[in-house]
């Protein structure tokens, strides 16, 4: 995977210039107008010297270095070149050099042409004299040669220019570059050669180089893209640190070359070819109206949606359309297109095919278009002269942009993603930690081995090739694979640091990239005096600054700071590019920075993604289907919230730590099952079982079960049903007519009337016979019987008062027909 990372980095580095030339052409043109390059005149004092004066100049310091034989050899080469140049017209040596058209010929062609010229005149000429003579004349500023021509010759231009033209400037450059006497690094050597080439072409010393001169280096033709662009960013950073440029100059040439900066609304729309010019102007005006209230990233997405995904597609569907009023079929065709996206994928046999898939953000795209239509309609009411012409019905209904269901689906997908990644997080953490230690031991073993010798590590034999290199490289003898151990150890360390910081803090990706040395602070507890490390998170998405108490991060942050410290002990201050807002932030001592190409550069989003992918591949982490699991920085943020809440952290505290303005956002990150409901129900069951005797939950015997069933058989009475509970005695000693648990049966009303009449006769008999002891009891029974009869009559009356609506017939629900009056009228049916 490391080889794949390096290969993709090389491809990206090689392809970036051409990609950048298209993306940043407008920004480069503006910078070239603001910082023009120094022109090369036709003549200057040293270019109009006579032949003898030139030879006298080259015989004096600082050109008379070395031995006398070396000096005479250089002067002989200069005489030969001057003799050849004198054959061309011109008032100065520079004009004669241009008229010779030497820079238009290849080196072998030019050498052959000069040799033939001397041969025709029967004069002696050494082929080596041409390159030496031209180089000496360039160092003396007699002629000025295009940097591309000089760099392609592979001469010792760097040493001679620094020695003869500006030795003091060279010493300052050496100090500012912090490379000491080690000039073996390829990128640094190329940067120095290009500085020397600029001095040879423009004249002057190191501090005379301008921003425009450096911009011209981007246009130098070369044998390869790597040859053409190697060292440009490094030399620009050196000269910027040396104070050669004005204060408003860009801080990085790499940023100028690779980034386009913020584009105007006109430039944003013109990225996509639109046929209708008035609609193009309308989109530009609309973006200008929206620009003050939104950030640049939102503005760029809005321009892409309206210009490319909306109007460009509409023009393809209906060529020649010139109005926002879309026909129903055109609107339907566009909606079908926006709901799908087409991407090119590479098949196993190497061919590229187009594959269509549903667009996840189709509703958001349509929502932006709907907002565009509604804004135009609203603005037309206030300024009809400007917007009224374009007001049109919106082709997108409110139901088509309802995001509630889509938000639920997205939440479910994110929760499932978190549930898949949280259980395997410990595996990833242990894997990156072990790989970091392994690469450190392997690098130390290689550095302790003599070049040309072999060593063993974990059962494998490695060869350290001879040669003086900054990076430690070895060869696996079993496979023959070449490995850059310095690069592997570098990737292993930063992968470990990124994983540890993300999983302990849950910060966003942009907050991670903007962590600086100033972010590390400490707080002393007033009670115990203990120092608590704090990590200050700079405002990003919500523009809210927050502090994180992170004692677990102390070792990680200490290791990061120790790694990025410069020779002076301080963390280098470097600029950071905001890829969303397309602006350069102020230089800061960023924690996530590395040495790349001789200069300090911050880690990028793509670099972090590549490192995480490589770590997951090494760990062999796959999902249930066997496919590799991908981690992204925001996954760690969701896992951080989920794990914190699961371990008892109150949600409102998690909200403050994460910097969310709404606690619902924090709870949406909590991708766990409803443990609260499950645990509460289990506790309720446990409490209920503890309160009731356990004997009630035993299996009943057959006798008990028969007794239970017999209870319901004994509840049937002559005048109704008894409703007393199982196992309870009759409280009225079977005087059912008096019992409130008796539910009389309406069919037994006549029997109740007979009982009532019998009670009346018995009361009369008791009074007649003088049985006064029974009169009171009989009257209680009579009152209960009359109550039961009244209860039955009331239930019957309620039932008789209810109205049966019945089921409607077909003729009742069919539409009525109405006949219009008057002659010539026709009848028509209307369904209601």
PDB file of C-alpha atoms in Angstrom, residues 154-305:
ATOM      1  CA  UNK A 154      23.315  20.154 -16.919  1.00  0.00           C
ATOM      2  CA  UNK A 155      26.327  22.419 -16.328  1.00  0.00           C
ATOM      3  CA  UNK A 156      27.802  23.688 -13.071  1.00  0.00           C
ATOM      4  CA  UNK A 157      25.860  26.937 -13.382  1.00  0.00           C
ATOM      5  CA  UNK A 158      24.871  26.949  -9.721  1.00  0.00           C
ATOM      6  CA  UNK A 159      28.412  26.929  -8.338  1.00  0.00           C
ATOM      7  CA  UNK A 160      29.765  29.489 -10.794  1.00  0.00           C
ATOM      8  CA  UNK A 161      26.889  31.980 -10.395  1.00  0.00           C
ATOM      9  CA  UNK A 162      26.997  31.844  -6.599  1.00  0.00           C
ATOM     10  CA  UNK A 163      30.790  32.168  -6.613  1.00  0.00           C
ATOM     11  CA  UNK A 164      31.105  35.038  -9.070  1.00  0.00           C
ATOM     12  CA  UNK A 165      27.801  36.933  -9.078  1.00  0.00           C
ATOM     13  CA  UNK A 166      26.502  37.207  -5.494  1.00  0.00           C
ATOM     14  CA  UNK A 167      28.472  35.253  -2.846  1.00  0.00           C
ATOM     15  CA  UNK A 168      26.965  37.266   0.039  1.00  0.00           C
ATOM     16  CA  UNK A 169      23.424  36.614  -1.160  1.00  0.00           C
ATOM     17  CA  UNK A 170      24.289  32.932  -1.453  1.00  0.00           C
ATOM     18  CA  UNK A 171      25.429  32.833   2.186  1.00  0.00           C
ATOM     19  CA  UNK A 172      22.176  34.449   3.355  1.00  0.00           C
ATOM     20  CA  UNK A 173      20.249  31.954   1.257  1.00  0.00           C
ATOM     21  CA  UNK A 174      22.155  29.094   2.839  1.00  0.00           C
ATOM     22  CA  UNK A 175      21.263  30.345   6.318  1.00  0.00           C
ATOM     23  CA  UNK A 176      17.590  30.902   5.550  1.00  0.00           C
ATOM     24  CA  UNK A 177      17.251  27.463   3.953  1.00  0.00           C
ATOM     25  CA  UNK A 178      18.593  25.760   7.127  1.00  0.00           C
ATOM     26  CA  UNK A 179      20.316  23.094   5.041  1.00  0.00           C
ATOM     27  CA  UNK A 180      23.845  23.771   6.231  1.00  0.00           C
ATOM     28  CA  UNK A 181      26.546  22.385   3.944  1.00  0.00           C
ATOM     29  CA  UNK A 182      24.444  19.446   2.768  1.00  0.00           C
ATOM     30  CA  UNK A 183      23.710  20.164  -0.922  1.00  0.00           C
ATOM     31  CA  UNK A 184      23.009  16.555  -1.912  1.00  0.00           C
ATOM     32  CA  UNK A 185      19.259  16.784  -1.696  1.00  0.00           C
ATOM     33  CA  UNK A 186      17.869  16.760  -5.215  1.00  0.00           C
ATOM     34  CA  UNK A 187      15.011  19.209  -4.662  1.00  0.00           C
ATOM     35  CA  UNK A 188      17.265  21.723  -2.909  1.00  0.00           C
ATOM     36  CA  UNK A 189      19.866  21.480  -5.663  1.00  0.00           C
ATOM     37  CA  UNK A 190      17.224  22.084  -8.314  1.00  0.00           C
ATOM     38  CA  UNK A 191      15.932  25.094  -6.378  1.00  0.00           C
ATOM     39  CA  UNK A 192      19.439  26.544  -6.242  1.00  0.00           C
ATOM     40  CA  UNK A 193      20.037  25.854  -9.939  1.00  0.00           C
ATOM     41  CA  UNK A 194      16.831  27.656 -10.833  1.00  0.00           C
ATOM     42  CA  UNK A 195      17.743  30.640  -8.672  1.00  0.00           C
ATOM     43  CA  UNK A 196      21.051  30.777 -10.503  1.00  0.00           C
ATOM     44  CA  UNK A 197      19.236  30.469 -13.854  1.00  0.00           C
ATOM     45  CA  UNK A 198      16.938  33.388 -12.977  1.00  0.00           C
ATOM     46  CA  UNK A 199      19.961  35.500 -12.008  1.00  0.00           C
ATOM     47  CA  UNK A 200      21.653  34.550 -15.290  1.00  0.00           C
ATOM     48  CA  UNK A 201      18.583  35.532 -17.329  1.00  0.00           C
ATOM     49  CA  UNK A 202      17.482  38.669 -15.471  1.00  0.00           C
ATOM     50  CA  UNK A 203      20.769  39.897 -14.046  1.00  0.00           C
ATOM     51  CA  UNK A 204      21.405  41.146 -10.525  1.00  0.00           C
ATOM     52  CA  UNK A 205      21.800  39.192  -7.320  1.00  0.00           C
ATOM     53  CA  UNK A 206      19.659  36.904  -5.182  1.00  0.00           C
ATOM     54  CA  UNK A 207      17.636  39.703  -3.585  1.00  0.00           C
ATOM     55  CA  UNK A 208      16.912  41.278  -6.972  1.00  0.00           C
ATOM     56  CA  UNK A 209      14.654  38.358  -7.996  1.00  0.00           C
ATOM     57  CA  UNK A 210      10.983  39.386  -8.132  1.00  0.00           C
ATOM     58  CA  UNK A 211       7.677  37.554  -7.832  1.00  0.00           C
ATOM     59  CA  UNK A 212       7.173  37.901 -11.580  1.00  0.00           C
ATOM     60  CA  UNK A 213      10.531  36.245 -12.223  1.00  0.00           C
ATOM     61  CA  UNK A 214       9.399  33.233 -10.179  1.00  0.00           C
ATOM     62  CA  UNK A 215       6.081  33.100 -12.021  1.00  0.00           C
ATOM     63  CA  UNK A 216       7.970  32.876 -15.287  1.00  0.00           C
ATOM     64  CA  UNK A 217       9.522  29.622 -14.079  1.00  0.00           C
ATOM     65  CA  UNK A 218       6.110  28.007 -14.439  1.00  0.00           C
ATOM     66  CA  UNK A 219       6.330  28.467 -18.202  1.00  0.00           C
ATOM     67  CA  UNK A 220       9.814  27.035 -18.700  1.00  0.00           C
ATOM     68  CA  UNK A 221       9.656  24.114 -21.152  1.00  0.00           C
ATOM     69  CA  UNK A 222      11.216  20.947 -19.819  1.00  0.00           C
ATOM     70  CA  UNK A 223      11.864  17.304 -20.540  1.00  0.00           C
ATOM     71  CA  UNK A 224       9.216  16.200 -18.012  1.00  0.00           C
ATOM     72  CA  UNK A 225       6.699  17.701 -15.636  1.00  0.00           C
ATOM     73  CA  UNK A 226       8.751  16.662 -12.623  1.00  0.00           C
ATOM     74  CA  UNK A 227      11.862  18.266 -14.160  1.00  0.00           C
ATOM     75  CA  UNK A 228       9.890  21.376 -15.032  1.00  0.00           C
ATOM     76  CA  UNK A 229       8.335  22.044 -11.600  1.00  0.00           C
ATOM     77  CA  UNK A 230      10.842  20.542  -9.161  1.00  0.00           C
ATOM     78  CA  UNK A 231      12.144  23.101  -6.675  1.00  0.00           C
ATOM     79  CA  UNK A 232       9.924  26.016  -7.726  1.00  0.00           C
ATOM     80  CA  UNK A 233       7.953  26.139  -4.469  1.00  0.00           C
ATOM     81  CA  UNK A 234      11.107  25.710  -2.403  1.00  0.00           C
ATOM     82  CA  UNK A 235      13.016  28.561  -4.054  1.00  0.00           C
ATOM     83  CA  UNK A 236       9.973  30.850  -3.719  1.00  0.00           C
ATOM     84  CA  UNK A 237       9.681  30.129   0.017  1.00  0.00           C
ATOM     85  CA  UNK A 238      13.408  30.802   0.449  1.00  0.00           C
ATOM     86  CA  UNK A 239      13.227  34.131  -1.342  1.00  0.00           C
ATOM     87  CA  UNK A 240      10.041  35.079   0.509  1.00  0.00           C
ATOM     88  CA  UNK A 241      11.701  34.354   3.851  1.00  0.00           C
ATOM     89  CA  UNK A 242      14.763  36.314   2.699  1.00  0.00           C
ATOM     90  CA  UNK A 243      12.583  39.432   2.309  1.00  0.00           C
ATOM     91  CA  UNK A 244      12.944  39.747  -1.449  1.00  0.00           C
ATOM     92  CA  UNK A 245       9.221  40.198  -2.105  1.00  0.00           C
ATOM     93  CA  UNK A 246       6.737  42.929  -1.089  1.00  0.00           C
ATOM     94  CA  UNK A 247       4.392  42.422   1.829  1.00  0.00           C
ATOM     95  CA  UNK A 248       1.344  41.789  -0.369  1.00  0.00           C
ATOM     96  CA  UNK A 249       3.060  39.006  -2.312  1.00  0.00           C
ATOM     97  CA  UNK A 250       1.630  35.466  -1.985  1.00  0.00           C
ATOM     98  CA  UNK A 251       3.291  33.389   0.704  1.00  0.00           C
ATOM     99  CA  UNK A 252       3.653  30.290  -1.452  1.00  0.00           C
ATOM    100  CA  UNK A 253       4.290  29.677  -5.122  1.00  0.00           C
ATOM    101  CA  UNK A 254       2.747  26.243  -4.746  1.00  0.00           C
ATOM    102  CA  UNK A 255      -0.498  27.878  -3.678  1.00  0.00           C
ATOM    103  CA  UNK A 256      -0.441  30.124  -6.741  1.00  0.00           C
ATOM    104  CA  UNK A 257       0.223  27.197  -9.044  1.00  0.00           C
ATOM    105  CA  UNK A 258      -2.187  24.688  -7.564  1.00  0.00           C
ATOM    106  CA  UNK A 259      -5.072  26.823  -6.329  1.00  0.00           C
ATOM    107  CA  UNK A 260      -7.340  29.148  -8.263  1.00  0.00           C
ATOM    108  CA  UNK A 261      -8.393  31.325  -5.329  1.00  0.00           C
ATOM    109  CA  UNK A 262     -11.861  32.756  -4.970  1.00  0.00           C
ATOM    110  CA  UNK A 263     -13.535  33.294  -8.335  1.00  0.00           C
ATOM    111  CA  UNK A 264     -16.038  36.019  -9.090  1.00  0.00           C
ATOM    112  CA  UNK A 265     -19.668  35.092  -9.879  1.00  0.00           C
ATOM    113  CA  UNK A 266     -18.919  35.673 -13.564  1.00  0.00           C
ATOM    114  CA  UNK A 267     -15.988  33.280 -13.446  1.00  0.00           C
ATOM    115  CA  UNK A 268     -17.975  30.696 -11.501  1.00  0.00           C
ATOM    116  CA  UNK A 269     -20.744  30.626 -14.110  1.00  0.00           C
ATOM    117  CA  UNK A 270     -18.364  30.772 -17.078  1.00  0.00           C
ATOM    118  CA  UNK A 271     -16.779  27.494 -16.000  1.00  0.00           C
ATOM    119  CA  UNK A 272     -19.711  25.814 -17.719  1.00  0.00           C
ATOM    120  CA  UNK A 273     -20.592  26.632 -21.345  1.00  0.00           C
ATOM    121  CA  UNK A 274     -24.133  28.051 -21.507  1.00  0.00           C
ATOM    122  CA  UNK A 275     -25.707  28.837 -24.869  1.00  0.00           C
ATOM    123  CA  UNK A 276     -28.212  31.476 -23.745  1.00  0.00           C
ATOM    124  CA  UNK A 277     -26.378  34.661 -22.811  1.00  0.00           C
ATOM    125  CA  UNK A 278     -29.302  36.416 -21.023  1.00  0.00           C
ATOM    126  CA  UNK A 279     -29.811  33.402 -18.744  1.00  0.00           C
ATOM    127  CA  UNK A 280     -26.075  33.349 -18.076  1.00  0.00           C
ATOM    128  CA  UNK A 281     -26.266  37.023 -17.038  1.00  0.00           C
ATOM    129  CA  UNK A 282     -29.297  36.249 -14.860  1.00  0.00           C
ATOM    130  CA  UNK A 283     -27.383  33.533 -13.007  1.00  0.00           C
ATOM    131  CA  UNK A 284     -24.483  35.916 -12.462  1.00  0.00           C
ATOM    132  CA  UNK A 285     -26.804  38.601 -11.053  1.00  0.00           C
ATOM    133  CA  UNK A 286     -28.497  36.038  -8.822  1.00  0.00           C
ATOM    134  CA  UNK A 287     -25.161  34.873  -7.395  1.00  0.00           C
ATOM    135  CA  UNK A 288     -24.150  38.471  -6.749  1.00  0.00           C
ATOM    136  CA  UNK A 289     -27.347  39.028  -4.777  1.00  0.00           C
ATOM    137  CA  UNK A 290     -26.778  35.885  -2.703  1.00  0.00           C
ATOM    138  CA  UNK A 291     -23.019  36.345  -2.248  1.00  0.00           C
ATOM    139  CA  UNK A 292     -23.078  38.690   0.819  1.00  0.00           C
ATOM    140  CA  UNK A 293     -25.113  36.231   2.891  1.00  0.00           C
ATOM    141  CA  UNK A 294     -23.308  32.947   2.182  1.00  0.00           C
ATOM    142  CA  UNK A 295     -19.738  31.681   2.333  1.00  0.00           C
ATOM    143  CA  UNK A 296     -17.655  30.969  -0.746  1.00  0.00           C
ATOM    144  CA  UNK A 297     -18.043  27.197  -0.551  1.00  0.00           C
ATOM    145  CA  UNK A 298     -21.838  27.530  -0.617  1.00  0.00           C
ATOM    146  CA  UNK A 299     -21.592  30.044  -3.443  1.00  0.00           C
ATOM    147  CA  UNK A 300     -19.465  27.665  -5.510  1.00  0.00           C
ATOM    148  CA  UNK A 301     -21.898  24.767  -4.968  1.00  0.00           C
ATOM    149  CA  UNK A 302     -24.848  27.018  -5.837  1.00  0.00           C
ATOM    150  CA  UNK A 303     -23.210  28.118  -9.092  1.00  0.00           C
ATOM    151  CA  UNK A 304     -22.496  24.504 -10.045  1.00  0.00           C
ATOM    152  CA  UNK A 305     -26.087  23.464  -9.338  1.00  0.00           C
TER     153      UNK A 305
END
